[in-house]
Amino acid sequence: MTATGASEGVGARGAPVEGPWWWARWRSAALDVFLAAASAVECVAEGIGAAHEAQVPVLLGVVLGLLAGPVLLVRRRWPVVVVLVSIAVMPAEMGGLLSVVGLYTLAASDVPRRITALLAGMTVAGTLMTTFLSLREDVAAQQDFHPPMWFVPLIALAVGLVLTAPPVLWGLYIAARRRLVESLRERADGLERELSLLADRAEERAEWARNEERTRIAREMHDVVAHRVSLMVVHAAALQAVALKDPEKASKNAGLVGDMGRQALTELREMLGVLRTAEGSAGRGAAASGAPERLAAVASQAGAKATGQARVSEPSADGASASSAVADGSGSEAASPVSGAGDTDAEGPCLTELADLVGQSRAAGMAVELTVDGPAEEAAAEDGPAGEGAPAVAGRRYAARVERTVYRVVQEALTNVHKHAPGARARVRLAHRDGELAVQVENGPCEGGAADAGLPSGGNGLVGMRERVTALGGVFVSGPTEAGGFRVSAVLPAARPAID
């Protein structure tokens, strides 16, 4: 750091050095050369006059002026030196421009303010003394002029303040303005860096949101389609096994396969329509974050319609009745209108549809049992819609997201039983506890005589279940049992549905 507070490679205003030596710009160098030349001329002229008055050789006054005047060349580098030289030549009554410019440069520099105040006071004192002595001699030389005693000191003080205060105050103002500009520039640079960082973070968050949305949509499509397609494959395998032995049962299975296929196509068509609508809303600036929930609603509605069709087709004695039930749309649930997707709180499957879900797996040949523990068991009916004494789960008692997650966990777990443990017995347990809702799906070992349906596995089922449960603050556990089966358990906070 120099006396001006500037670094060796930086100009007085913090700009990179482009001029010669210590000057930041060539323009600054030219200005200082001009001021130094003017000061040298002034000091030489005043030195000649001082030499005559002091009766010393004129050459001495010229040399003194040539030495003192050009000191302004270093005013940006060493402003203290310039002020000290101006104070030193005050007794010779020379260096007026040198003193004014030196004080301004000193006040505008980064020199500590106590040093500035000290040198300014010395300049005032020197100017006061030289002016007082000069005025007293002039007054004494005039015989007819007798001013009061306070006249000479007052004029000397006024001259000292007039020659010192304006350059100091102007320099302090310039220094304050420079500091303000520097602070504003630094703040602008900081804000620009922060905006750039925020833009990067916003882009990262947007990318994360897009990936999260893709994951949610893929998980929803996997859950609502894989289950029905798996049942189709199971029924097709059963059809192949009994085609020659039991034509009546084969016809029934063929009807069920057709039903499941049409249901899967309906769900896919509805989901693709929702995705197209969400994309159009996003293009118009609307939020499309509710697409997975709408997908869940569409799947639930299609599932309810399919369940009604399946109930009509099961008692049929031949396979034709199953096809006619689908074609005519008979059954109370099949004829019910599809509710709008705008009711976000009621969208998606609920606990009341668990019995139907279990009944579909039972119709595919799985020995599955549904039990309900807790307060809701009292309100359950003795005979569920799936028949065989299966308890009916009470109406919606929890938030839509909670009930939808429980439904998807049971659905995916039963699908995995169809895939990996054909012929195994399964048990679905739903427990209503204080402040939480627990569900467990456990199956025994695969029976050796059961035919493997050859269902492919993508390995996304357990991952999707875990993501769903943990997203609601729940706990998910899965793993093999000691008996050789597999168990899936989930515990979720029992959030109550919103009341309008």
Short mmCIF file of C-alpha atoms in Angstrom, two decimals:
data_model
loop_
_atom_site.label_atom_id
_atom_site.label_comp_id
_atom_site.label_asym_id
_atom_site.label_seq_id
_atom_site.Cartn_x
_atom_site.Cartn_y
_atom_site.Cartn_z
CA MET A 1 0.00 0.00 0.00
CA THR A 2 1.13 3.53 -0.78
CA ALA A 3 0.38 6.73 1.04
CA THR A 4 -2.74 7.13 -1.05
CA GLY A 5 -3.95 3.71 -0.01
CA ALA A 6 -3.62 2.40 -3.58
CA SER A 7 -1.86 -0.84 -4.37
CA GLU A 8 1.27 -0.94 -6.41
CA GLY A 9 -0.55 -2.29 -9.47
CA VAL A 10 -3.77 -0.32 -9.03
CA GLY A 11 -4.53 3.32 -9.70
CA ALA A 12 -5.93 5.85 -7.28
CA ARG A 13 -9.54 4.82 -8.07
CA GLY A 14 -8.92 1.11 -8.08
CA ALA A 15 -8.62 0.93 -11.88
CA PRO A 16 -5.88 -1.18 -13.45
CA VAL A 17 -2.74 0.81 -14.14
CA GLU A 18 -2.54 1.69 -17.84
CA GLY A 19 -0.54 4.91 -17.73
CA PRO A 20 3.16 5.44 -17.00
CA TRP A 21 4.61 4.78 -13.53
CA TRP A 22 1.98 5.35 -10.81
CA TRP A 23 -0.68 6.98 -12.96
CA ALA A 24 -3.80 4.99 -13.75
CA ARG A 25 -4.38 6.79 -17.07
CA TRP A 26 -2.39 8.92 -19.44
CA ARG A 27 -4.90 11.71 -18.92
CA SER A 28 -4.07 11.82 -15.21
CA ALA A 29 -0.36 11.97 -16.01
CA ALA A 30 -0.89 14.86 -18.44
CA LEU A 31 -2.92 16.78 -15.83
CA ASP A 32 -0.24 16.35 -13.19
CA VAL A 33 2.50 17.44 -15.61
CA PHE A 34 0.51 20.57 -16.42
CA LEU A 35 -0.07 21.36 -12.72
CA ALA A 36 3.58 20.74 -11.93
CA ALA A 37 4.68 23.07 -14.71
CA ALA A 38 2.27 25.80 -13.57
CA SER A 39 3.40 25.37 -9.98
CA ALA A 40 7.05 25.56 -11.03
CA VAL A 41 6.46 28.81 -12.92
CA GLU A 42 4.60 30.26 -9.93
CA CYS A 43 7.27 29.19 -7.46
CA VAL A 44 10.07 30.56 -9.66
CA ALA A 45 8.32 33.92 -9.98
CA GLU A 46 7.61 34.09 -6.25
CA GLY A 47 11.16 32.90 -5.50
CA ILE A 48 12.64 35.74 -7.51
CA GLY A 49 10.53 38.23 -5.54
CA ALA A 50 11.45 36.62 -2.25
CA ALA A 51 15.15 36.74 -3.20
CA HIS A 52 14.94 40.49 -3.89
CA GLU A 53 13.19 41.13 -0.57
CA ALA A 54 15.67 38.98 1.35
CA GLN A 55 18.59 40.47 -0.59
CA VAL A 56 19.93 37.07 -1.58
CA PRO A 57 21.07 35.95 -5.01
CA VAL A 58 18.18 35.57 -7.47
CA LEU A 59 19.59 32.26 -8.61
CA LEU A 60 18.83 30.87 -5.18
CA GLY A 61 15.17 31.84 -5.49
CA VAL A 62 14.97 30.30 -8.98
CA VAL A 63 16.52 27.06 -7.79
CA LEU A 64 14.17 26.94 -4.81
CA GLY A 65 11.16 27.48 -7.11
CA LEU A 66 12.34 24.79 -9.54
CA LEU A 67 12.75 22.34 -6.68
CA ALA A 68 9.42 23.03 -4.94
CA GLY A 69 7.02 23.52 -7.87
CA PRO A 70 7.43 20.19 -9.74
CA VAL A 71 6.69 18.24 -6.55
CA LEU A 72 3.08 18.07 -7.76
CA LEU A 73 4.21 15.32 -10.12
CA VAL A 74 4.15 12.90 -7.16
CA ARG A 75 0.96 14.16 -5.54
CA ARG A 76 -0.96 10.94 -6.30
CA ARG A 77 1.87 8.81 -5.03
CA TRP A 78 3.02 10.74 -1.96
CA PRO A 79 0.48 13.47 -1.08
CA VAL A 80 1.99 13.94 2.37
CA VAL A 81 5.30 14.94 0.81
CA VAL A 82 3.60 17.58 -1.35
CA VAL A 83 1.88 19.18 1.68
CA LEU A 84 5.09 19.15 3.74
CA VAL A 85 6.99 20.87 0.91
CA SER A 86 4.25 23.51 0.62
CA ILE A 87 4.46 24.16 4.37
CA ALA A 88 8.26 24.37 4.16
CA VAL A 89 8.24 27.10 1.47
CA MET A 90 5.53 29.21 3.16
CA PRO A 91 8.05 31.57 4.87
CA ALA A 92 9.21 32.55 1.38
CA GLU A 93 5.58 33.32 0.48
CA MET A 94 5.58 30.91 -2.42
CA GLY A 95 3.72 27.71 -3.39
CA GLY A 96 0.06 28.83 -3.32
CA LEU A 97 -1.00 26.39 -6.08
CA LEU A 98 1.23 23.73 -4.55
CA SER A 99 -0.53 24.10 -1.17
CA VAL A 100 -4.09 24.09 -2.55
CA VAL A 101 -3.60 21.10 -4.86
CA GLY A 102 -1.59 19.25 -2.21
CA LEU A 103 -4.33 19.67 0.44
CA TYR A 104 -7.04 18.54 -1.99
CA THR A 105 -5.05 15.44 -2.99
CA LEU A 106 -4.30 14.63 0.66
CA ALA A 107 -7.97 14.88 1.68
CA ALA A 108 -9.11 12.80 -1.33
CA SER A 109 -6.57 10.03 -0.69
CA ASP A 110 -6.75 7.10 1.70
CA VAL A 111 -4.33 8.67 4.16
CA PRO A 112 -5.68 8.39 7.73
CA ARG A 113 -7.88 11.33 8.65
CA ARG A 114 -5.82 12.26 11.71
CA ILE A 115 -2.81 12.84 9.46
CA THR A 116 -4.94 14.92 7.11
CA ALA A 117 -6.25 17.01 10.01
CA LEU A 118 -2.73 17.49 11.40
CA LEU A 119 -1.25 18.65 8.09
CA ALA A 120 -4.28 20.88 7.40
CA GLY A 121 -3.82 22.51 10.81
CA MET A 122 -0.13 23.05 10.12
CA THR A 123 -1.00 24.64 6.80
CA VAL A 124 -3.52 26.97 8.47
CA ALA A 125 -0.97 27.91 11.10
CA GLY A 126 1.77 28.56 8.52
CA THR A 127 -0.56 30.61 6.34
CA LEU A 128 -1.78 32.54 9.39
CA MET A 129 1.75 33.41 10.50
CA THR A 130 3.04 34.43 7.09
CA THR A 131 -0.08 36.48 6.35
CA PHE A 132 0.01 38.14 9.78
CA LEU A 133 3.66 39.14 9.41
CA SER A 134 3.16 40.39 5.86
CA LEU A 135 0.05 42.42 6.77
CA ARG A 136 1.70 43.92 9.84
CA GLU A 137 4.64 45.13 7.77
CA ASP A 138 2.30 46.59 5.15
CA VAL A 139 0.20 48.38 7.77
CA ALA A 140 3.26 49.70 9.51
CA ALA A 141 4.57 51.05 6.21
CA GLN A 142 1.44 53.17 5.77
CA GLN A 143 1.58 56.14 8.13
CA ASP A 144 -1.97 57.34 7.54
CA PHE A 145 -3.67 53.94 8.11
CA HIS A 146 -4.32 52.97 11.74
CA PRO A 147 -6.64 49.89 11.85
CA PRO A 148 -7.78 48.37 15.15
CA MET A 149 -5.60 45.71 16.77
CA TRP A 150 -7.94 42.85 15.80
CA PHE A 151 -7.89 43.75 12.11
CA VAL A 152 -4.58 42.11 11.15
CA PRO A 153 -5.14 38.84 13.09
CA LEU A 154 -8.68 38.55 11.73
CA ILE A 155 -7.59 39.07 8.13
CA ALA A 156 -4.72 36.61 8.58
CA LEU A 157 -7.09 34.00 10.02
CA ALA A 158 -9.57 34.53 7.21
CA VAL A 159 -6.88 34.17 4.56
CA GLY A 160 -5.60 30.98 6.23
CA LEU A 161 -9.06 29.43 6.33
CA VAL A 162 -9.96 30.51 2.78
CA LEU A 163 -6.77 28.97 1.38
CA THR A 164 -7.07 25.75 3.42
CA ALA A 165 -10.71 24.84 4.10
CA PRO A 166 -12.14 24.70 0.54
CA PRO A 167 -9.55 22.25 -0.89
CA VAL A 168 -9.74 20.06 2.22
CA LEU A 169 -13.55 19.94 2.21
CA TRP A 170 -13.70 19.30 -1.52
CA GLY A 171 -11.15 16.51 -1.21
CA LEU A 172 -13.12 14.90 1.63
CA TYR A 173 -16.27 15.04 -0.50
CA ILE A 174 -14.51 13.45 -3.47
CA ALA A 175 -13.09 10.72 -1.21
CA ALA A 176 -16.53 9.98 0.24
CA ARG A 177 -18.07 9.85 -3.22
CA ARG A 178 -15.36 7.49 -4.42
CA ARG A 179 -15.96 5.19 -1.46
CA LEU A 180 -19.68 5.27 -2.13
CA VAL A 181 -19.16 4.43 -5.78
CA GLU A 182 -16.80 1.60 -4.84
CA SER A 183 -19.30 0.21 -2.34
CA LEU A 184 -22.12 0.42 -4.88
CA ARG A 185 -19.95 -1.26 -7.48
CA GLU A 186 -19.05 -4.03 -5.04
CA ARG A 187 -22.70 -4.43 -4.09
CA ALA A 188 -23.68 -4.60 -7.75
CA ASP A 189 -21.01 -7.21 -8.39
CA GLY A 190 -22.18 -9.15 -5.34
CA LEU A 191 -25.79 -9.00 -6.46
CA GLU A 192 -24.80 -10.12 -9.92
CA ARG A 193 -22.95 -13.08 -8.45
CA GLU A 194 -25.91 -13.89 -6.21
CA LEU A 195 -28.32 -13.66 -9.13
CA SER A 196 -26.11 -15.95 -11.16
CA LEU A 197 -25.96 -18.39 -8.26
CA LEU A 198 -29.72 -18.19 -7.78
CA ALA A 199 -30.24 -18.79 -11.49
CA ASP A 200 -28.02 -21.86 -11.33
CA ARG A 201 -29.85 -23.11 -8.27
CA ALA A 202 -33.21 -22.42 -9.89
CA GLU A 203 -32.15 -24.40 -12.93
CA GLU A 204 -31.01 -27.24 -10.68
CA ARG A 205 -34.30 -27.16 -8.77
CA ALA A 206 -36.24 -27.13 -12.03
CA GLU A 207 -34.27 -30.11 -13.29
CA TRP A 208 -34.84 -31.88 -9.98
CA ALA A 209 -38.56 -31.10 -10.17
CA ARG A 210 -38.74 -32.45 -13.71
CA ASN A 211 -36.97 -35.65 -12.70
CA GLU A 212 -39.19 -35.98 -9.64
CA GLU A 213 -42.29 -35.49 -11.78
CA ARG A 214 -41.12 -38.09 -14.28
CA THR A 215 -40.47 -40.50 -11.42
CA ARG A 216 -43.90 -39.92 -9.91
CA ILE A 217 -45.69 -40.36 -13.23
CA ALA A 218 -43.68 -43.50 -14.04
CA ARG A 219 -44.45 -44.89 -10.57
CA GLU A 220 -48.15 -44.16 -10.98
CA MET A 221 -48.31 -45.79 -14.40
CA HIS A 222 -46.39 -48.79 -13.11
CA ASP A 223 -48.78 -49.25 -10.21
CA VAL A 224 -52.04 -48.87 -12.08
CA VAL A 225 -51.09 -50.89 -15.18
CA ALA A 226 -48.72 -53.59 -13.96
CA HIS A 227 -51.29 -55.07 -11.58
CA ARG A 228 -53.94 -55.52 -14.25
CA VAL A 229 -51.50 -56.82 -16.86
CA SER A 230 -50.16 -59.31 -14.30
CA LEU A 231 -53.68 -60.58 -13.69
CA MET A 232 -54.13 -60.94 -17.45
CA VAL A 233 -51.04 -63.10 -17.66
CA VAL A 234 -52.17 -65.21 -14.70
CA HIS A 235 -55.59 -65.80 -16.26
CA ALA A 236 -53.99 -66.58 -19.61
CA ALA A 237 -51.76 -69.18 -17.96
CA ALA A 238 -54.77 -70.71 -16.23
CA LEU A 239 -56.64 -70.72 -19.52
CA GLN A 240 -53.80 -72.55 -21.19
CA ALA A 241 -53.71 -75.13 -18.40
CA VAL A 242 -57.44 -75.97 -18.38
CA ALA A 243 -58.32 -75.36 -22.03
CA LEU A 244 -58.77 -79.08 -22.79
CA LYS A 245 -59.74 -80.39 -19.36
CA ASP A 246 -62.45 -77.88 -18.41
CA PRO A 247 -63.82 -75.91 -21.38
CA GLU A 248 -66.33 -74.05 -19.19
CA LYS A 249 -63.62 -72.76 -16.87
CA ALA A 250 -61.41 -71.97 -19.85
CA SER A 251 -64.22 -69.89 -21.36
CA LYS A 252 -64.63 -68.05 -18.07
CA ASN A 253 -60.90 -67.33 -17.90
CA ALA A 254 -60.93 -66.13 -21.48
CA GLY A 255 -63.68 -63.68 -20.61
CA LEU A 256 -61.68 -62.45 -17.62
CA VAL A 257 -58.60 -61.98 -19.79
CA GLY A 258 -60.64 -59.93 -22.20
CA ASP A 259 -62.05 -57.86 -19.35
CA MET A 260 -58.62 -57.21 -17.94
CA GLY A 261 -57.25 -56.26 -21.34
CA ARG A 262 -60.02 -53.79 -21.96
CA GLN A 263 -59.58 -52.33 -18.49
CA ALA A 264 -55.83 -51.91 -19.04
CA LEU A 265 -56.43 -50.20 -22.38
CA THR A 266 -58.99 -47.89 -20.78
CA GLU A 267 -56.60 -46.91 -18.01
CA LEU A 268 -53.76 -46.29 -20.45
CA ARG A 269 -56.00 -44.17 -22.67
CA GLU A 270 -57.23 -42.13 -19.70
CA MET A 271 -53.71 -41.60 -18.35
CA LEU A 272 -52.35 -40.50 -21.70
CA GLY A 273 -55.23 -38.04 -21.96
CA VAL A 274 -54.34 -36.61 -18.55
CA LEU A 275 -50.69 -36.25 -19.56
CA ARG A 276 -51.63 -34.41 -22.75
CA THR A 277 -53.89 -32.07 -20.78
CA ALA A 278 -51.11 -31.44 -18.23
CA GLU A 279 -48.64 -30.65 -21.01
CA GLY A 280 -51.09 -28.19 -22.57
CA SER A 281 -51.67 -26.48 -19.22
CA ALA A 282 -47.93 -26.20 -18.64
CA GLY A 283 -47.53 -24.62 -22.07
CA ARG A 284 -50.13 -22.00 -21.12
CA GLY A 285 -48.33 -21.27 -17.84
CA ALA A 286 -50.54 -23.34 -15.53
CA ALA A 287 -49.02 -25.64 -12.92
CA ALA A 288 -48.98 -29.30 -13.90
CA SER A 289 -47.74 -30.69 -10.60
CA GLY A 290 -51.11 -32.41 -10.01
CA ALA A 291 -50.66 -34.78 -12.96
CA PRO A 292 -49.74 -37.83 -10.80
CA GLU A 293 -52.76 -37.21 -8.56
CA ARG A 294 -55.00 -36.97 -11.62
CA LEU A 295 -53.45 -40.18 -12.92
CA ALA A 296 -54.33 -41.82 -9.63
CA ALA A 297 -57.90 -40.56 -9.93
CA VAL A 298 -58.25 -41.84 -13.47
CA ALA A 299 -56.86 -45.22 -12.48
CA SER A 300 -59.22 -45.40 -9.51
CA GLN A 301 -62.24 -44.53 -11.63
CA ALA A 302 -61.31 -47.06 -14.29
CA GLY A 303 -60.70 -49.63 -11.56
CA ALA A 304 -64.11 -49.02 -10.02
CA LYS A 305 -65.75 -49.41 -13.41
CA ALA A 306 -63.78 -52.60 -14.05
CA THR A 307 -64.71 -54.00 -10.64
CA GLY A 308 -68.40 -53.59 -11.38
CA GLN A 309 -67.96 -55.37 -14.68
CA ALA A 310 -66.03 -58.20 -13.03
CA ARG A 311 -68.77 -58.68 -10.43
CA VAL A 312 -71.37 -59.14 -13.16
CA SER A 313 -69.22 -61.53 -15.18
CA GLU A 314 -68.14 -63.84 -12.32
CA PRO A 315 -71.51 -65.56 -11.65
CA SER A 316 -71.95 -66.29 -15.40
CA ALA A 317 -72.05 -69.89 -16.43
CA ASP A 318 -70.27 -69.32 -19.70
CA GLY A 319 -67.63 -66.98 -21.01
CA ALA A 320 -70.08 -65.11 -23.21
CA SER A 321 -71.76 -63.51 -20.22
CA ALA A 322 -68.47 -61.89 -19.21
CA SER A 323 -68.04 -60.30 -22.60
CA SER A 324 -71.64 -59.15 -22.70
CA ALA A 325 -71.29 -57.56 -19.26
CA VAL A 326 -68.41 -55.50 -20.50
CA ALA A 327 -70.09 -54.59 -23.73
CA ASP A 328 -73.38 -53.58 -22.12
CA GLY A 329 -71.78 -51.81 -19.15
CA SER A 330 -74.20 -53.50 -16.70
CA GLY A 331 -73.83 -53.26 -12.91
CA SER A 332 -74.36 -50.37 -10.61
CA GLU A 333 -70.71 -49.40 -10.39
CA ALA A 334 -70.09 -49.69 -14.11
CA ALA A 335 -72.96 -47.38 -14.85
CA SER A 336 -71.87 -44.76 -12.31
CA PRO A 337 -70.48 -41.59 -13.86
CA VAL A 338 -66.83 -40.81 -13.61
CA SER A 339 -66.22 -38.03 -11.16
CA GLY A 340 -64.23 -35.00 -12.26
CA ALA A 341 -60.53 -34.85 -11.68
CA GLY A 342 -60.79 -31.45 -10.11
CA ASP A 343 -61.80 -32.85 -6.68
CA THR A 344 -58.22 -33.24 -5.54
CA ASP A 345 -58.97 -34.40 -1.99
CA ALA A 346 -61.19 -37.28 -3.19
CA GLU A 347 -59.00 -38.36 -6.09
CA GLY A 348 -57.36 -41.77 -6.24
CA PRO A 349 -58.25 -45.15 -4.74
CA CYS A 350 -59.29 -45.36 -1.10
CA LEU A 351 -59.50 -47.99 1.61
CA THR A 352 -63.02 -49.00 0.58
CA GLU A 353 -61.56 -50.50 -2.61
CA LEU A 354 -59.12 -52.85 -0.85
CA ALA A 355 -61.73 -55.63 -0.69
CA ASP A 356 -62.32 -55.33 -4.43
CA LEU A 357 -58.58 -55.45 -5.02
CA VAL A 358 -58.27 -58.60 -2.94
CA GLY A 359 -61.27 -60.08 -4.75
CA GLN A 360 -59.54 -59.60 -8.10
CA SER A 361 -56.51 -61.55 -6.91
CA ARG A 362 -58.79 -64.20 -5.42
CA ALA A 363 -60.56 -64.50 -8.79
CA ALA A 364 -57.17 -65.10 -10.39
CA GLY A 365 -56.68 -68.15 -8.19
CA MET A 366 -54.71 -66.71 -5.26
CA ALA A 367 -55.68 -67.73 -1.74
CA VAL A 368 -55.67 -64.31 -0.10
CA GLU A 369 -57.20 -63.17 3.18
CA LEU A 370 -58.02 -59.59 4.24
CA THR A 371 -58.28 -58.65 7.90
CA VAL A 372 -58.88 -55.26 9.50
CA ASP A 373 -57.83 -54.43 13.06
CA GLY A 374 -58.74 -51.36 15.04
CA PRO A 375 -61.75 -49.08 15.46
CA ALA A 376 -62.77 -49.31 11.80
CA GLU A 377 -63.41 -53.05 12.18
CA GLU A 378 -66.60 -52.39 14.13
CA ALA A 379 -68.11 -50.43 11.23
CA ALA A 380 -67.13 -53.05 8.63
CA ALA A 381 -69.78 -55.25 7.12
CA GLU A 382 -69.78 -58.96 7.74
CA ASP A 383 -69.68 -59.87 4.05
CA GLY A 384 -67.42 -57.78 1.85
CA PRO A 385 -68.03 -57.21 -1.83
CA ALA A 386 -65.45 -59.86 -2.63
CA GLY A 387 -67.47 -62.56 -0.93
CA GLU A 388 -66.30 -65.37 1.38
CA GLY A 389 -66.70 -63.28 4.50
CA ALA A 390 -64.04 -60.73 3.62
CA PRO A 391 -64.50 -57.66 5.84
CA ALA A 392 -65.36 -54.42 4.11
CA VAL A 393 -63.05 -51.57 5.02
CA ALA A 394 -64.77 -48.47 6.38
CA GLY A 395 -65.24 -45.34 4.21
CA ARG A 396 -62.60 -42.69 3.76
CA ARG A 397 -61.27 -41.80 7.21
CA TYR A 398 -57.83 -40.46 6.30
CA ALA A 399 -56.30 -38.03 3.83
CA ALA A 400 -56.52 -39.04 0.18
CA ARG A 401 -52.74 -39.36 -0.15
CA VAL A 402 -52.58 -41.74 2.83
CA GLU A 403 -55.36 -44.02 1.62
CA ARG A 404 -54.03 -43.95 -1.93
CA THR A 405 -50.56 -44.96 -0.71
CA VAL A 406 -51.95 -47.85 1.34
CA TYR A 407 -53.92 -49.04 -1.67
CA ARG A 408 -50.86 -48.91 -3.94
CA VAL A 409 -48.73 -50.80 -1.42
CA VAL A 410 -51.29 -53.60 -1.22
CA GLN A 411 -51.73 -53.61 -5.00
CA GLU A 412 -48.03 -53.86 -5.74
CA ALA A 413 -47.47 -56.46 -3.03
CA LEU A 414 -50.20 -58.71 -4.46
CA THR A 415 -48.77 -58.19 -7.95
CA ASN A 416 -45.39 -59.37 -6.67
CA VAL A 417 -47.03 -62.46 -5.18
CA HIS A 418 -48.51 -63.26 -8.60
CA LYS A 419 -45.10 -62.76 -10.20
CA HIS A 420 -42.71 -64.41 -7.77
CA ALA A 421 -44.81 -66.80 -5.67
CA PRO A 422 -47.55 -68.40 -7.82
CA GLY A 423 -49.83 -70.59 -5.75
CA ALA A 424 -48.71 -69.11 -2.43
CA ARG A 425 -51.19 -68.07 0.22
CA ALA A 426 -51.26 -64.36 1.04
CA ARG A 427 -52.62 -62.33 3.92
CA VAL A 428 -53.41 -58.62 3.91
CA ARG A 429 -53.68 -56.93 7.30
CA LEU A 430 -54.85 -53.36 7.85
CA ALA A 431 -54.52 -51.88 11.33
CA HIS A 432 -56.05 -48.59 12.52
CA ARG A 433 -53.96 -47.26 15.42
CA ASP A 434 -53.78 -44.04 17.36
CA GLY A 435 -52.22 -41.50 15.01
CA GLU A 436 -51.10 -44.00 12.37
CA LEU A 437 -52.28 -46.49 9.80
CA ALA A 438 -50.41 -49.77 9.30
CA VAL A 439 -50.64 -52.26 6.48
CA GLN A 440 -48.90 -55.60 6.01
CA VAL A 441 -48.94 -58.04 3.10
CA GLU A 442 -47.35 -61.41 3.76
CA ASN A 443 -47.25 -64.50 1.57
CA GLY A 444 -46.07 -67.99 2.24
CA PRO A 445 -43.65 -70.04 0.18
CA CYS A 446 -44.44 -70.85 -3.41
CA GLU A 447 -46.21 -74.17 -3.89
CA GLY A 448 -44.31 -76.59 -6.00
CA GLY A 449 -47.32 -77.69 -8.04
CA ALA A 450 -48.30 -74.18 -9.09
CA ALA A 451 -47.56 -73.18 -12.64
CA ASP A 452 -45.25 -70.22 -13.08
CA ALA A 453 -46.91 -67.50 -15.14
CA GLY A 454 -43.54 -66.25 -16.36
CA LEU A 455 -44.21 -62.61 -15.46
CA PRO A 456 -41.26 -60.29 -16.04
CA SER A 457 -39.95 -58.08 -13.25
CA GLY A 458 -38.40 -54.63 -13.63
CA GLY A 459 -37.32 -54.29 -10.00
CA ASN A 460 -39.23 -51.03 -9.51
CA GLY A 461 -42.08 -52.25 -7.34
CA LEU A 462 -40.40 -52.17 -3.93
CA VAL A 463 -38.60 -48.95 -4.83
CA GLY A 464 -41.88 -47.27 -5.74
CA MET A 465 -43.57 -48.47 -2.56
CA ARG A 466 -40.73 -47.16 -0.42
CA GLU A 467 -40.80 -43.78 -2.19
CA ARG A 468 -44.53 -43.45 -1.67
CA VAL A 469 -44.41 -44.27 2.03
CA THR A 470 -41.37 -42.21 2.92
CA ALA A 471 -42.75 -39.21 1.02
CA LEU A 472 -45.57 -39.09 3.58
CA GLY A 473 -43.22 -39.45 6.55
CA GLY A 474 -43.95 -43.15 7.01
CA VAL A 475 -41.82 -46.26 7.53
CA PHE A 476 -41.48 -49.04 4.97
CA VAL A 477 -39.95 -52.47 5.62
CA SER A 478 -39.75 -55.44 3.27
CA GLY A 479 -37.90 -58.72 3.30
CA PRO A 480 -38.19 -62.54 3.35
CA THR A 481 -39.81 -64.39 6.22
CA GLU A 482 -38.45 -67.37 8.14
CA ALA A 483 -41.07 -69.61 6.55
CA GLY A 484 -39.71 -68.89 3.08
CA GLY A 485 -42.24 -66.27 2.07
CA PHE A 486 -42.04 -62.50 1.81
CA ARG A 487 -43.43 -59.68 3.90
CA VAL A 488 -44.13 -56.03 3.06
CA SER A 489 -45.00 -53.64 5.89
CA ALA A 490 -45.76 -49.93 5.94
CA VAL A 491 -46.76 -47.52 8.71
CA LEU A 492 -48.04 -44.06 7.78
CA PRO A 493 -49.11 -41.04 9.86
CA ALA A 494 -52.89 -41.00 10.04
CA ALA A 495 -53.60 -37.59 8.53
CA ARG A 496 -57.31 -36.82 8.54
CA PRO A 497 -59.07 -35.71 5.32
CA ALA A 498 -59.60 -31.98 4.83
CA ILE A 499 -63.14 -30.72 5.61
CA ASP A 500 -64.51 -28.00 3.36
#
